[in-house]
Short mmCIF file of C-alpha atoms in Angstrom, two decimals:
data_model
loop_
_atom_site.label_atom_id
_atom_site.label_comp_id
_atom_site.label_asym_id
_atom_site.label_seq_id
_atom_site.Cartn_x
_atom_site.Cartn_y
_atom_site.Cartn_z
CA MET A 1 214.45 84.59 151.62
CA THR A 2 214.84 81.59 149.29
CA GLU A 3 218.29 80.99 147.83
CA HIS A 4 217.01 82.33 144.53
CA THR A 5 215.69 85.50 146.14
CA VAL A 6 218.96 85.95 148.01
CA LYS A 7 220.93 85.76 144.78
CA ALA A 8 218.53 88.13 143.03
CA PHE A 9 218.73 90.50 146.00
CA ASP A 10 222.52 90.51 145.92
CA GLU A 11 222.44 91.35 142.22
CA ASP A 12 220.00 94.18 142.89
CA ILE A 13 222.19 95.57 145.67
CA THR A 14 225.25 95.39 143.43
CA ARG A 15 223.39 97.39 140.78
CA LEU A 16 222.25 99.89 143.41
CA ARG A 17 225.81 100.37 144.65
CA GLY A 18 227.05 100.70 141.09
CA MET A 19 224.55 103.48 140.38
CA ILE A 20 225.64 105.35 143.50
CA ALA A 21 229.31 104.94 142.54
CA GLU A 22 228.49 106.41 139.11
CA MET A 23 226.54 109.34 140.59
CA GLY A 24 229.35 109.99 143.02
CA GLY A 25 231.96 109.89 140.28
CA LEU A 26 230.03 112.46 138.28
CA ALA A 27 229.60 114.66 141.38
CA GLU A 28 233.33 114.44 142.09
CA VAL A 29 234.22 115.54 138.54
CA SER A 30 231.67 118.35 138.79
CA ILE A 31 233.28 119.79 141.92
CA GLN A 32 236.70 119.80 140.26
CA GLU A 33 235.43 121.25 136.98
CA ALA A 34 233.28 123.85 138.74
CA MET A 35 236.34 125.03 140.65
CA GLU A 36 238.40 125.06 137.46
CA ALA A 37 235.68 127.04 135.66
CA ILE A 38 235.65 129.60 138.50
CA SER A 39 239.45 129.92 138.58
CA LYS A 40 239.86 130.20 134.80
CA ASP A 41 236.60 132.07 134.08
CA ASP A 42 235.78 129.16 131.72
CA GLN A 43 232.10 129.62 130.76
CA GLU A 44 232.15 126.55 128.50
CA LEU A 45 233.30 124.28 131.31
CA ALA A 46 230.72 125.89 133.62
CA ARG A 47 227.96 124.97 131.14
CA LYS A 48 229.28 121.41 131.07
CA VAL A 49 228.99 121.16 134.86
CA ILE A 50 225.46 122.63 134.82
CA LYS A 51 224.44 120.13 132.14
CA ARG A 52 225.96 117.17 134.00
CA ASP A 53 223.73 117.89 137.01
CA LYS A 54 220.68 116.67 135.07
CA LYS A 55 222.43 113.33 134.60
CA ILE A 56 223.13 113.11 138.34
CA ASP A 57 219.48 113.90 139.12
CA ALA A 58 218.35 111.21 136.68
CA ILE A 59 220.52 108.56 138.33
CA GLU A 60 219.14 109.55 141.74
CA SER A 61 215.60 108.91 140.59
CA ASP A 62 216.72 105.57 139.08
CA VAL A 63 218.22 104.66 142.47
CA ASP A 64 214.89 105.48 144.16
CA LYS A 65 212.94 103.44 141.62
CA LEU A 66 215.22 100.42 141.94
CA ALA A 67 215.29 100.67 145.76
CA VAL A 68 211.50 100.71 145.90
CA ARG A 69 211.35 97.75 143.51
CA ILE A 70 213.84 95.80 145.62
CA ILE A 71 211.83 96.46 148.77
CA ALA A 72 208.57 95.53 147.05
CA LEU A 73 209.85 92.39 145.32
CA ARG A 74 212.39 91.02 147.81
CA ALA A 75 210.93 92.28 151.10
CA PRO A 76 214.45 92.50 152.59
CA MET A 77 214.80 92.44 156.38
CA ALA A 78 217.14 93.99 158.95
CA ASP A 79 220.63 94.64 157.50
CA ASP A 80 219.47 94.21 153.92
CA LEU A 81 216.62 96.67 154.31
CA ARG A 82 219.00 99.04 156.09
CA GLU A 83 221.34 98.87 153.10
CA VAL A 84 218.57 99.68 150.62
CA ILE A 85 217.30 102.60 152.70
CA ALA A 86 220.85 103.89 153.13
CA ALA A 87 221.35 103.72 149.36
CA MET A 88 218.32 105.96 148.82
CA LYS A 89 219.53 108.46 151.40
CA ILE A 90 223.08 108.47 150.05
CA ALA A 91 221.77 109.05 146.52
CA GLY A 92 219.83 112.04 147.82
CA MET A 93 222.93 113.49 149.48
CA VAL A 94 225.11 112.97 146.39
CA GLU A 95 222.42 114.72 144.35
CA ARG A 96 222.74 117.70 146.70
CA ILE A 97 226.51 117.69 146.29
CA GLY A 98 225.89 117.86 142.54
CA ASP A 99 223.56 120.82 143.09
CA TYR A 100 226.23 122.77 144.95
CA SER A 101 228.70 122.23 142.11
CA LYS A 102 226.03 123.41 139.68
CA ASN A 103 225.48 126.51 141.83
CA ILE A 104 229.22 127.21 141.80
CA ALA A 105 229.31 126.81 138.01
CA LYS A 106 226.36 129.22 137.66
CA ARG A 107 228.36 131.91 139.45
CA VAL A 108 231.18 131.89 136.90
CA LYS A 109 229.40 134.35 134.64
CA LYS A 110 228.57 136.58 137.62
CA ILE A 111 232.22 137.21 138.51
CA GLU A 112 233.18 139.98 136.13
CA ALA A 113 236.06 138.78 133.96
CA GLY A 114 237.80 142.10 134.54
CA LYS A 115 237.94 141.14 138.21
CA ARG A 116 239.63 137.71 138.27
CA PHE A 117 241.02 138.88 141.52
CA ALA A 118 242.96 137.89 144.61
CA PRO A 119 240.16 136.17 146.58
CA LEU A 120 239.83 133.60 143.76
CA ALA A 121 243.24 132.24 144.71
CA LEU A 122 241.82 131.15 148.07
CA LEU A 123 239.25 128.75 146.62
CA PRO A 124 241.06 125.90 144.80
CA ALA A 125 242.74 124.41 147.89
CA MET A 126 239.39 124.40 149.71
CA GLY A 127 237.71 122.83 146.68
CA GLU A 128 240.35 120.10 146.57
CA ILE A 129 239.72 119.04 150.15
CA ALA A 130 235.96 118.88 149.52
CA ALA A 131 236.46 116.88 146.31
CA GLU A 132 238.78 114.52 148.19
CA MET A 133 236.14 114.04 150.89
CA VAL A 134 233.61 113.08 148.22
CA HIS A 135 236.12 110.73 146.62
CA ASP A 136 236.97 109.08 149.94
CA VAL A 137 233.37 108.68 151.07
CA LEU A 138 232.59 106.89 147.79
CA THR A 139 235.54 104.59 148.39
CA ALA A 140 234.28 104.02 151.93
CA HIS A 141 230.82 103.18 150.56
CA ALA A 142 232.20 100.79 147.94
CA ALA A 143 234.44 99.09 150.52
CA ARG A 144 231.85 99.28 153.37
CA ASP A 145 234.72 100.88 155.34
CA PRO A 146 233.54 102.63 158.53
CA VAL A 147 237.08 103.73 159.45
CA LEU A 148 237.55 105.69 156.22
CA ALA A 149 234.03 107.06 156.72
CA ARG A 150 235.09 108.49 160.08
CA GLU A 151 238.18 110.04 158.46
CA VAL A 152 235.91 111.85 156.00
CA ILE A 153 233.84 113.20 158.88
CA ALA A 154 237.02 114.45 160.57
CA ALA A 155 238.22 116.16 157.35
CA ASP A 156 235.13 118.38 157.42
CA ASP A 157 236.74 120.49 160.15
CA LYS A 158 239.50 121.48 157.69
CA VAL A 159 236.90 122.64 155.18
CA ASP A 160 235.13 124.67 157.86
CA ALA A 161 238.40 126.31 158.94
CA PHE A 162 239.14 127.19 155.30
CA TYR A 163 235.70 128.70 154.96
CA ASN A 164 236.14 130.93 157.98
CA SER A 165 239.53 132.19 156.81
CA ILE A 166 238.21 132.84 153.27
CA PHE A 167 235.25 134.73 154.70
CA ARG A 168 237.53 137.02 156.69
CA ASN A 169 239.87 137.53 153.73
CA VAL A 170 237.10 138.35 151.28
CA VAL A 171 235.39 140.78 153.66
CA THR A 172 238.69 142.62 154.17
CA TYR A 173 239.20 142.65 150.40
CA MET A 174 235.70 144.10 149.91
CA MET A 175 236.43 146.92 152.33
CA GLU A 176 239.61 147.81 150.47
CA ASN A 177 238.05 147.36 147.02
CA PRO A 178 234.42 148.45 147.18
CA ALA A 179 234.19 148.44 143.38
CA THR A 180 234.58 144.66 143.33
CA ILE A 181 232.03 143.90 146.04
CA SER A 182 229.49 142.26 143.74
CA SER A 183 232.07 139.79 142.41
CA ALA A 184 233.59 139.30 145.85
CA ALA A 185 230.14 138.40 147.21
CA GLN A 186 230.02 135.63 144.59
CA ILE A 187 233.30 134.28 145.98
CA LEU A 188 231.72 134.18 149.46
CA PHE A 189 228.85 132.12 148.07
CA VAL A 190 231.23 129.78 146.24
CA ALA A 191 233.17 129.22 149.47
CA ARG A 192 229.90 128.60 151.29
CA ASN A 193 228.85 126.07 148.61
CA ILE A 194 232.15 124.21 148.97
CA GLU A 195 231.68 124.24 152.74
CA ARG A 196 228.21 122.70 152.26
CA ILE A 197 229.68 120.04 149.95
CA GLY A 198 231.96 119.10 152.84
CA ASP A 199 228.95 118.90 155.17
CA HIS A 200 227.09 116.59 152.80
CA ALA A 201 230.12 114.37 152.17
CA SER A 202 230.29 114.10 155.94
CA ASN A 203 226.56 113.21 156.07
CA VAL A 204 227.12 110.51 153.45
CA ALA A 205 230.00 109.22 155.57
CA GLU A 206 227.64 108.91 158.56
CA MET A 207 225.20 106.95 156.41
CA VAL A 208 228.01 104.70 155.10
CA HIS A 209 229.09 104.08 158.68
CA TYR A 210 225.49 103.30 159.62
CA ALA A 211 224.94 100.96 156.67
CA ALA A 212 228.21 99.16 157.44
CA THR A 213 227.87 98.86 161.20
CA GLY A 214 224.25 99.61 162.10
CA LEU A 215 225.54 102.45 164.28
CA TYR A 216 226.02 106.15 163.64
CA PRO A 217 229.62 107.29 164.20
CA PRO A 218 230.49 109.02 167.50
CA GLU A 219 229.66 112.77 167.25
CA GLU A 220 232.60 114.76 165.87
CA ASP A 221 231.19 117.96 167.41
CA GLU A 222 229.87 119.26 164.09
CA GLU A 223 227.76 121.72 166.12
CA GLN A 224 231.01 123.36 167.19
CA GLY A 225 232.23 123.56 163.63
CA GLU A 226 228.93 124.99 162.47
CA ALA A 227 228.69 127.49 165.28
CA GLY A 228 232.16 128.67 164.36
CA LYS A 229 231.10 129.28 160.77
CA ALA A 230 231.22 132.83 159.50
CA MET B 1 197.29 92.44 152.83
CA THR B 2 194.83 90.87 155.26
CA GLU B 3 192.13 93.13 156.69
CA HIS B 4 194.05 93.22 159.95
CA THR B 5 197.28 94.25 158.21
CA VAL B 6 195.40 96.90 156.24
CA LYS B 7 194.03 98.40 159.45
CA ALA B 8 197.45 98.25 161.12
CA PHE B 9 199.02 99.81 158.02
CA ASP B 10 196.52 102.68 158.03
CA GLU B 11 197.29 103.35 161.69
CA ASP B 12 201.03 103.35 160.93
CA ILE B 13 200.55 105.77 158.03
CA THR B 14 198.45 108.06 160.22
CA ARG B 15 201.25 108.10 162.80
CA LEU B 16 203.82 108.77 160.08
CA ARG B 17 201.81 111.70 158.74
CA GLY B 18 201.31 113.03 162.25
CA MET B 19 205.06 113.01 162.87
CA ILE B 20 205.68 114.91 159.63
CA ALA B 21 202.99 117.43 160.56
CA GLU B 22 204.71 117.95 163.91
CA MET B 23 208.17 118.34 162.32
CA GLY B 24 206.75 120.76 159.80
CA GLY B 25 205.02 122.80 162.48
CA LEU B 26 208.29 123.13 164.39
CA ALA B 27 210.15 124.10 161.20
CA GLU B 28 207.51 126.72 160.42
CA VAL B 29 207.83 128.29 163.89
CA SER B 30 211.62 128.21 163.55
CA ILE B 31 211.56 130.21 160.32
CA GLN B 32 209.35 132.87 161.90
CA GLU B 33 211.37 133.02 165.11
CA ALA B 34 214.70 133.04 163.28
CA MET B 35 213.53 136.02 161.24
CA GLU B 36 212.27 137.76 164.38
CA ALA B 37 215.59 137.08 166.14
CA ILE B 38 217.46 138.61 163.18
CA SER B 39 215.21 141.67 162.99
CA LYS B 40 215.24 142.35 166.73
CA ASP B 41 218.80 141.16 167.43
CA ASP B 42 217.22 138.77 169.95
CA GLN B 43 220.01 136.33 170.96
CA GLU B 44 217.73 134.48 173.37
CA LEU B 45 215.18 133.71 170.67
CA ALA B 46 218.03 132.70 168.35
CA ARG B 47 219.23 130.16 170.93
CA LYS B 48 215.67 128.81 171.15
CA VAL B 49 215.60 128.24 167.38
CA ILE B 50 219.02 126.56 167.43
CA LYS B 51 217.89 124.28 170.26
CA ARG B 52 214.63 123.38 168.50
CA ASP B 53 216.55 122.02 165.51
CA LYS B 54 217.68 119.02 167.57
CA LYS B 55 214.03 118.16 168.18
CA ILE B 56 213.31 118.37 164.44
CA ASP B 57 216.29 116.10 163.69
CA ALA B 58 215.08 113.60 166.29
CA ILE B 59 211.60 113.42 164.73
CA GLU B 60 213.17 112.86 161.31
CA SER B 61 215.05 109.84 162.57
CA ASP B 62 211.85 108.56 164.22
CA VAL B 63 210.08 108.92 160.87
CA ASP B 64 212.83 106.88 159.20
CA LYS B 65 212.67 104.18 161.87
CA LEU B 66 208.88 103.90 161.66
CA ALA B 67 208.91 103.93 157.85
CA VAL B 68 211.44 101.10 157.77
CA ARG B 69 209.38 99.16 160.31
CA ILE B 70 206.22 99.66 158.26
CA ILE B 71 207.97 98.41 155.13
CA ALA B 72 209.45 95.44 156.96
CA LEU B 73 206.27 94.41 158.82
CA ARG B 74 203.52 95.31 156.35
CA ALA B 75 205.37 94.89 153.03
CA PRO B 76 203.17 97.59 151.44
CA MET B 77 202.79 97.62 147.65
CA ALA B 78 202.35 100.26 144.95
CA ASP B 79 200.58 103.39 146.29
CA ASP B 80 201.12 102.42 149.92
CA LEU B 81 204.83 101.87 149.47
CA ARG B 82 205.00 105.14 147.53
CA GLU B 83 203.40 106.94 150.47
CA VAL B 84 205.89 105.50 152.96
CA ILE B 85 208.88 106.38 150.76
CA ALA B 86 207.49 109.87 150.19
CA ALA B 87 207.13 110.31 153.96
CA MET B 88 210.83 109.53 154.45
CA LYS B 89 211.84 111.96 151.71
CA ILE B 90 209.54 114.70 153.00
CA ALA B 91 210.94 114.27 156.52
CA GLY B 92 214.44 114.71 155.09
CA MET B 93 213.43 117.92 153.31
CA VAL B 94 211.69 119.36 156.38
CA GLU B 95 214.84 118.58 158.37
CA ARG B 96 216.81 120.68 155.87
CA ILE B 97 214.33 123.53 156.20
CA GLY B 98 214.96 123.35 159.96
CA ASP B 99 218.71 123.52 159.29
CA TYR B 100 218.36 126.72 157.28
CA SER B 101 216.40 128.36 160.09
CA LYS B 102 219.11 127.25 162.51
CA ASN B 103 221.75 128.77 160.22
CA ILE B 104 219.81 132.04 160.13
CA ALA B 105 219.55 132.03 163.93
CA LYS B 106 223.31 131.42 164.22
CA ARG B 107 223.98 134.61 162.25
CA VAL B 108 222.16 136.83 164.75
CA LYS B 109 225.25 137.22 166.94
CA LYS B 110 227.39 137.92 163.83
CA ILE B 111 225.43 141.01 162.84
CA GLU B 112 226.96 143.68 165.07
CA ALA B 113 224.19 145.17 167.19
CA GLY B 114 225.52 148.63 166.41
CA LYS B 115 224.60 147.92 162.80
CA ARG B 116 220.92 146.93 162.89
CA PHE B 117 220.80 148.60 159.56
CA ALA B 118 218.72 149.25 156.48
CA PRO B 119 219.23 145.91 154.66
CA LEU B 120 217.58 144.11 157.61
CA ALA B 121 214.29 145.76 156.67
CA LEU B 122 214.32 143.80 153.40
CA LEU B 123 214.25 140.36 155.03
CA PRO B 124 210.96 139.93 156.95
CA ALA B 125 208.66 140.05 153.92
CA MET B 126 210.81 137.44 152.17
CA GLY B 127 210.80 135.30 155.30
CA GLU B 128 207.01 135.49 155.51
CA ILE B 129 206.54 134.16 152.00
CA ALA B 130 208.92 131.26 152.72
CA ALA B 131 207.15 130.48 156.02
CA GLU B 132 203.81 130.58 154.21
CA MET B 133 205.13 128.14 151.59
CA VAL B 134 206.14 125.74 154.36
CA HIS B 135 202.75 126.16 156.04
CA ASP B 136 200.86 125.54 152.79
CA VAL B 137 202.91 122.54 151.75
CA LEU B 138 202.17 120.93 155.13
CA THR B 139 198.46 121.60 154.61
CA ALA B 140 198.78 120.11 151.12
CA HIS B 141 200.46 117.04 152.60
CA ALA B 142 197.81 116.62 155.32
CA ALA B 143 195.01 117.06 152.78
CA ARG B 144 196.76 115.10 149.98
CA ASP B 145 196.04 118.21 147.88
CA PRO B 146 198.04 118.32 144.61
CA VAL B 147 196.52 121.65 143.57
CA LEU B 148 197.77 123.45 146.69
CA ALA B 149 201.10 121.68 146.19
CA ARG B 150 201.40 123.24 142.73
CA GLU B 151 200.58 126.67 144.22
CA VAL B 152 203.49 126.27 146.62
CA ILE B 153 205.80 125.46 143.71
CA ALA B 154 204.60 128.58 141.89
CA ALA B 155 205.19 130.77 144.99
CA ASP B 156 208.89 129.90 144.88
CA ASP B 157 209.35 132.36 141.99
CA LYS B 158 208.34 135.20 144.34
CA VAL B 159 210.99 134.14 146.85
CA ASP B 160 213.62 134.00 144.09
CA ALA B 161 212.65 137.48 142.86
CA PHE B 162 212.92 138.79 146.44
CA TYR B 163 216.34 137.22 146.79
CA ASN B 164 217.65 138.86 143.63
CA SER B 165 216.40 142.29 144.67
CA ILE B 166 217.83 141.92 148.19
CA PHE B 167 221.18 140.86 146.74
CA ARG B 168 221.35 144.00 144.57
CA ASN B 169 220.26 146.22 147.46
CA VAL B 170 222.76 144.81 149.91
CA VAL B 171 225.66 145.01 147.45
CA THR B 172 224.84 148.66 146.78
CA TYR B 173 224.64 149.25 150.52
CA MET B 174 228.03 147.60 151.02
CA MET B 175 229.62 149.88 148.43
CA GLU B 176 228.23 152.94 150.19
CA ASN B 177 229.01 151.66 153.71
CA PRO B 178 232.23 149.65 153.57
CA ALA B 179 232.46 149.66 157.37
CA THR B 180 229.35 147.47 157.60
CA ILE B 181 230.41 144.91 154.98
CA SER B 182 230.90 142.05 157.42
CA SER B 183 227.36 142.42 158.81
CA ALA B 184 225.92 143.06 155.38
CA ALA B 185 227.49 139.81 154.13
CA GLN B 186 225.54 138.03 156.89
CA ILE B 187 222.33 139.54 155.49
CA LEU B 188 223.21 138.12 152.07
CA PHE B 189 223.59 134.66 153.62
CA VAL B 190 220.32 134.99 155.53
CA ALA B 191 218.54 135.95 152.29
CA ARG B 192 220.16 132.99 150.56
CA ASN B 193 219.02 130.68 153.41
CA ILE B 194 215.44 131.90 153.06
CA GLU B 195 215.68 131.38 149.31
CA ARG B 196 216.83 127.80 149.94
CA ILE B 197 213.91 127.25 152.35
CA GLY B 198 211.63 128.22 149.48
CA ASP B 199 213.40 125.71 147.22
CA HIS B 200 212.94 122.91 149.75
CA ALA B 201 209.29 123.76 150.43
CA SER B 202 208.89 123.52 146.68
CA ASN B 203 210.66 120.12 146.67
CA VAL B 204 208.33 118.90 149.42
CA ALA B 205 205.41 120.12 147.30
CA GLU B 206 206.66 117.99 144.38
CA MET B 207 206.85 114.98 146.67
CA VAL B 208 203.34 115.66 148.05
CA HIS B 209 202.07 115.90 144.48
CA TYR B 210 203.84 112.65 143.66
CA ALA B 211 202.50 110.84 146.73
CA ALA B 212 198.97 112.07 145.99
CA THR B 213 198.88 111.43 142.25
CA GLY B 214 201.80 109.16 141.38
CA LEU B 215 203.03 111.90 139.05
CA TYR B 216 205.52 114.71 139.48
CA PRO B 217 204.00 118.14 138.80
CA PRO B 218 204.64 119.77 135.40
CA GLU B 219 208.01 121.61 135.46
CA GLU B 220 207.64 125.23 136.63
CA ASP B 221 210.95 126.10 134.97
CA GLU B 222 212.87 126.20 138.22
CA GLU B 223 216.09 126.12 136.14
CA GLN B 224 215.19 129.57 134.87
CA GLY B 225 214.60 130.86 138.37
CA GLU B 226 217.86 129.35 139.59
CA ALA B 227 219.88 130.64 136.67
CA GLY B 228 218.53 134.10 137.43
CA LYS B 229 219.69 133.89 141.02
CA ALA B 230 222.27 136.40 142.18
#
């Protein structure tokens, strides 16, 4: 590339990374607010999270548009092309994280207010770990830090363990309180959504590692984790 | 592009489309076999589905590699670039469809054989519609057919309706049969996985429509459907 093109490319990449940082920030807030809405039965906050998802989707499509324009105009090679492609994939994963938060928020109204019950207490700690994973993977992306990316991948095991214990707890609770089964089932889905957020944060971390090093991180036997899932 | 590059590009695109067709075919078989494994408590078939997912993942990463090479070597513009980008996105969505089938297969061993019970009967019909959506969206992709793509998007409402009715049925069943709650919860997750397969087939259909026409299809108010989801 000419010096001019190089400079223009760097500016484009900086914009691309900025858009992903913004998307990620919104997704991070949505996880926290979705969990708060579930815990406090806060319908208003739930609506806010659902509304924010449209903004996240819009930024994703802006990322795609810009990435395609960069490729078309600058014809980047090797590492540069890899970074642009990674940006598109990361944007897609962050969009999915946003979707899961939206799905959690949509369940608030399905958990009968009369039944703000025990199993709810199990969720916030799990939600915090997932939100932290999303926060850290964004930091890793901004800092091109493959070590932090691998830490995020490792943290996913904690989320999976939480999920399994919540599943067992909720099922036991359902057996003892059949009248609350419909609401309890919603809690199972919320836990599953948080668990999926952890999976996607971990996928983003792999992509960050790949964009930074050109290599995918050594397999943290995710299969195992998954197989163990309730 | 020179005539030579054009010819080379067309060959690349044909390969790319062939790889997606193969991935999609494997994903389609996996949905059907996962459902059969669930219905017949067939652990062997379930293992086959779980194993096949690695093959699907491998093809996705081949699609990405080839797409990046095409972009780097041929520097396609406008419609051509759009087709290559769409191929990468479609491969990612098909990979997710494969994941959901794998997740369904992994639940086979969690539904206690002693409890091959009523709610199971609700799943196959739902699974068939989802498998048909995947089949049709692949045909739409191969034929660059935006009309068929829109039909796939419309079919997703049927899958959502099925999901809601299964959810209500299973919850009622749980209340009446507390001893089977753990297995019944697995049925809820299977239904939810099928429902997500429908969502992704519908996303692929949007991408096929976009690649074929340059426009996203008119919104079939998916929001509505989602909001209605149990």
